GROMACS .gro file of C-alpha atoms in nm:
model
  183
    1MET     CA    1  -1.259  -1.846   1.861
    2ILE     CA    2  -0.964  -1.766   1.633
    3ALA     CA    3  -1.142  -1.922   1.336
    4ARG     CA    4  -1.449  -1.705   1.407
    5TRP     CA    5  -1.227  -1.396   1.427
    6CYS     CA    6  -1.050  -1.483   1.100
    7ILE     CA    7  -1.376  -1.533   0.911
    8GLY     CA    8  -1.514  -1.207   1.049
    9ASN     CA    9  -1.205  -1.000   0.976
   10SER     CA   10  -1.121  -1.087   0.619
   11ARG     CA   11  -0.948  -0.757   0.541
   12LEU     CA   12  -0.695  -0.809   0.819
   13ILE     CA   13  -0.632  -1.164   0.699
   14PHE     CA   14  -0.595  -1.033   0.343
   15ALA     CA   15  -0.332  -0.780   0.457
   16ILE     CA   16  -0.136  -1.050   0.637
   17CYS     CA   17  -0.152  -1.274   0.330
   18ALA     CA   18  -0.028  -0.988   0.110
   19ALA     CA   19   0.270  -0.948   0.342
   20PHE     CA   20   0.363  -1.315   0.312
   21ALA     CA   21   0.293  -1.320  -0.064
   22SER     CA   22   0.535  -1.032  -0.117
   23ILE     CA   23   0.834  -1.251  -0.036
   24ILE     CA   24   0.750  -1.511  -0.301
   25LEU     CA   25   0.694  -1.277  -0.599
   26LYS     CA   26   1.050  -1.346  -0.713
   27PHE     CA   27   1.005  -1.723  -0.709
   28CYS     CA   28   0.670  -1.703  -0.888
   29ASN     CA   29   0.805  -1.455  -1.145
   30LEU     CA   30   0.520  -1.214  -1.069
   31GLN     CA   31   0.511  -0.839  -1.116
   32ASN     CA   32   0.448  -0.569  -0.857
   33PHE     CA   33   0.096  -0.470  -0.757
   34GLY     CA   34  -0.080  -0.283  -0.480
   35PHE     CA   35  -0.398  -0.265  -0.277
   36HIS     CA   36  -0.545   0.052  -0.134
   37PHE     CA   37  -0.772   0.038   0.174
   38VAL     CA   38  -1.025   0.320   0.137
   39GLY     CA   39  -1.256   0.445   0.409
   40ASN     CA   40  -1.347   0.707   0.662
   41SER     CA   41  -1.116   0.811   0.940
   42SER     CA   42  -1.097   0.566   1.231
   43SER     CA   43  -1.221   0.272   1.025
   44GLY     CA   44  -0.912   0.063   1.102
   45LYS     CA   45  -0.714   0.118   0.782
   46THR     CA   46  -0.388   0.203   0.957
   47THR     CA   47  -0.439  -0.082   1.203
   48CYS     CA   48  -0.471  -0.315   0.906
   49LEU     CA   49  -0.147  -0.181   0.760
   50ASN     CA   50   0.031  -0.215   1.096
   51VAL     CA   51  -0.078  -0.579   1.122
   52ALA     CA   52   0.064  -0.648   0.774
   53ALA     CA   53   0.385  -0.460   0.858
   54SER     CA   54   0.425  -0.665   1.177
   55VAL     CA   55   0.503  -0.969   0.960
   56PHE     CA   56   0.841  -0.805   0.906
   57GLY     CA   57   0.881  -0.722   1.274
   58LYS     CA   58   1.002  -0.366   1.240
   59PRO     CA   59   0.821  -0.097   1.441
   60LYS     CA   60   0.878   0.171   1.176
   61TYR     CA   61   0.806  -0.048   0.874
   62LEU     CA   62   0.496   0.154   0.787
   63VAL     CA   63   0.583   0.477   0.603
   64SER     CA   64   0.375   0.776   0.503
   65TRP     CA   65   0.273   0.876   0.153
   66LYS     CA   66   0.397   1.221   0.264
   67ALA     CA   67   0.721   1.204   0.070
   68THR     CA   68   0.873   1.299  -0.261
   69ASP     CA   69   0.864   1.052  -0.545
   70ASN     CA   70   1.243   1.023  -0.516
   71ALA     CA   71   1.217   0.933  -0.147
   72LEU     CA   72   0.954   0.666  -0.214
   73GLU     CA   73   1.175   0.528  -0.488
   74ALA     CA   74   1.453   0.483  -0.231
   75VAL     CA   75   1.213   0.323   0.018
   76ALA     CA   76   1.090   0.083  -0.253
   77VAL     CA   77   1.449  -0.029  -0.316
   78LYS     CA   78   1.490  -0.099   0.057
   79ARG     CA   79   1.169  -0.306   0.051
   80ASN     CA   80   1.275  -0.510  -0.253
   81ASP     CA   81   1.130  -0.863  -0.245
   82ALA     CA   82   0.911  -0.767   0.048
   83LEU     CA   83   0.613  -0.550   0.141
   84LEU     CA   84   0.588  -0.172   0.111
   85VAL     CA   85   0.330  -0.021   0.346
   86LEU     CA   86   0.213   0.337   0.279
   87ASP     CA   87  -0.031   0.525   0.501
   88GLU     CA   88  -0.262   0.814   0.403
   89LEU     CA   89  -0.261   0.870   0.028
   90SER     CA   90  -0.392   1.226   0.073
   91GLU     CA   91  -0.054   1.327   0.214
   92MET     CA   92   0.104   1.271  -0.129
   93SER     CA   93   0.066   1.559  -0.372
   94ALA     CA   94  -0.243   1.501  -0.587
   95SER     CA   95  -0.036   1.598  -0.892
   96LYS     CA   96   0.224   1.325  -0.820
   97ALA     CA   97   0.015   1.041  -0.671
   98GLY     CA   98  -0.071   0.875  -1.003
   99GLU     CA   99   0.289   0.887  -1.125
  100VAL     CA  100   0.413   0.734  -0.799
  101ALA     CA  101   0.151   0.456  -0.814
  102TYR     CA  102   0.272   0.372  -1.166
  103MET     CA  103   0.637   0.387  -1.058
  104LEU     CA  104   0.585   0.155  -0.759
  105ALA     CA  105   0.388  -0.095  -0.963
  106ASN     CA  106   0.629  -0.085  -1.256
  107GLY     CA  107   0.921  -0.161  -1.022
  108GLN     CA  108   1.161   0.087  -1.173
  109GLY     CA  109   1.274   0.436  -1.084
  110LYS     CA  110   1.370   0.733  -1.296
  111LYS     CA  111   1.660   0.734  -1.538
  112ARG     CA  112   1.931   0.965  -1.405
  113LEU     CA  113   2.266   1.101  -1.516
  114ASP     CA  114   2.589   1.111  -1.318
  115LYS     CA  115   2.825   1.412  -1.300
  116GLU     CA  116   2.978   1.321  -1.636
  117CYS     CA  117   2.634   1.296  -1.803
  118ASN     CA  118   2.647   0.917  -1.824
  119VAL     CA  119   2.331   0.722  -1.752
  120ARG     CA  120   2.342   0.575  -1.402
  121GLU     CA  121   2.203   0.235  -1.322
  122THR     CA  122   1.827   0.259  -1.277
  123LEU     CA  123   1.693   0.153  -0.939
  124SER     CA  124   1.452  -0.139  -0.945
  125TRP     CA  125   1.248  -0.348  -0.703
  126ARG     CA  126   0.987  -0.621  -0.679
  127LEU     CA  127   0.719  -0.585  -0.413
  128ILE     CA  128   0.358  -0.577  -0.311
  129PHE     CA  129   0.244  -0.247  -0.170
  130LEU     CA  130  -0.043  -0.184   0.069
  131SER     CA  131  -0.182   0.164   0.101
  132SER     CA  132  -0.454   0.347   0.290
  133GLY     CA  133  -0.650   0.666   0.257
  134GLU     CA  134  -0.983   0.833   0.303
  135VAL     CA  135  -1.006   0.870  -0.076
  136ASP     CA  136  -0.908   0.644  -0.365
  137LEU     CA  137  -0.639   0.731  -0.618
  138ASN     CA  138  -0.887   0.851  -0.880
  139SER     CA  139  -1.058   1.092  -0.638
  140HIS     CA  140  -0.726   1.217  -0.508
  141MET     CA  141  -0.592   1.284  -0.857
  142ALA     CA  142  -0.917   1.466  -0.944
  143GLU     CA  143  -0.827   1.726  -0.679
  144ASP     CA  144  -0.556   1.838  -0.922
  145SER     CA  145  -0.786   1.804  -1.226
  146LYS     CA  146  -0.617   1.480  -1.330
  147THR     CA  147  -0.787   1.154  -1.421
  148SER     CA  148  -0.647   0.815  -1.339
  149LYS     CA  149  -0.558   0.580  -1.620
  150ALA     CA  150  -0.678   0.222  -1.650
  151GLY     CA  151  -0.320   0.105  -1.585
  152GLN     CA  152  -0.315   0.286  -1.252
  153LYS     CA  153  -0.651   0.140  -1.152
  154VAL     CA  154  -0.536  -0.219  -1.209
  155ARG     CA  155  -0.199  -0.163  -1.040
  156LEU     CA  156  -0.351  -0.016  -0.723
  157LEU     CA  157  -0.682  -0.189  -0.651
  158ASN     CA  158  -0.926  -0.038  -0.401
  159ILE     CA  159  -1.056  -0.235  -0.105
  160SER     CA  160  -1.333  -0.074   0.096
  161ALA     CA  161  -1.250  -0.051   0.466
  162LYS     CA  162  -1.621  -0.077   0.542
  163PRO     CA  163  -1.763  -0.375   0.352
  164SER     CA  164  -2.122  -0.321   0.468
  165LYS     CA  165  -2.338  -0.073   0.658
  166GLU     CA  166  -2.339  -0.305   0.959
  167SER     CA  167  -1.963  -0.345   0.981
  168ASN     CA  168  -1.722  -0.151   1.200
  169GLY     CA  169  -1.476  -0.066   0.927
  170ILE     CA  170  -1.193  -0.315   0.891
  171PHE     CA  171  -1.326  -0.502   1.194
  172GLU     CA  172  -1.622  -0.706   1.075
  173ASN     CA  173  -1.637  -0.911   1.394
  174LEU     CA  174  -1.570  -0.732   1.723
  175MET     CA  175  -1.590  -1.053   1.927
  176GLY     CA  176  -1.839  -0.895   2.170
  177PHE     CA  177  -1.657  -0.564   2.221
  178GLN     CA  178  -1.848  -0.234   2.183
  179ASP     CA  179  -1.638  -0.081   1.902
  180GLY     CA  180  -1.310  -0.108   1.712
  181ALA     CA  181  -1.116   0.094   1.971
  182GLU     CA  182  -1.222  -0.135   2.258
  183PHE     CA  183  -1.155  -0.445   2.044
   0.00000   0.00000   0.00000
């Protein structure tokens, strides 16, 4: 039964694998990257993120895109060598979303000065980030008349929450239940 569920719910399995992969980036000398689950409301995107976040066992591990770029920089530092889980891309300003995607994937924050105008140490991190939203990064940026760059598209790859017309969003196999909520 578990094998049947795993085969039928590949996006959930993918999210779990991303969580475990995040802790070995350092040992494999790999760079940061992200995946963005895109789909309609109630398609299971947040559930998928919560399942991935549960690998780290913290109830509030999932954070919202509704933050400043500085705040997400601080969260990324806290998630160094682990998984960063961001829910609802549309809550991030359309004018800033592309810059933040670059920043997270590049693993380095802004250069800043201290009180004496000396350059402070730049914050850095290594992580995989999972994201969700009803729109992809390109569509969200277009709301502010911006276009996404190729570098942003390869650093934050889209994964459809609904792989086919017959699926129930993230849940491809409901194991006999009526819908995703009952499952």
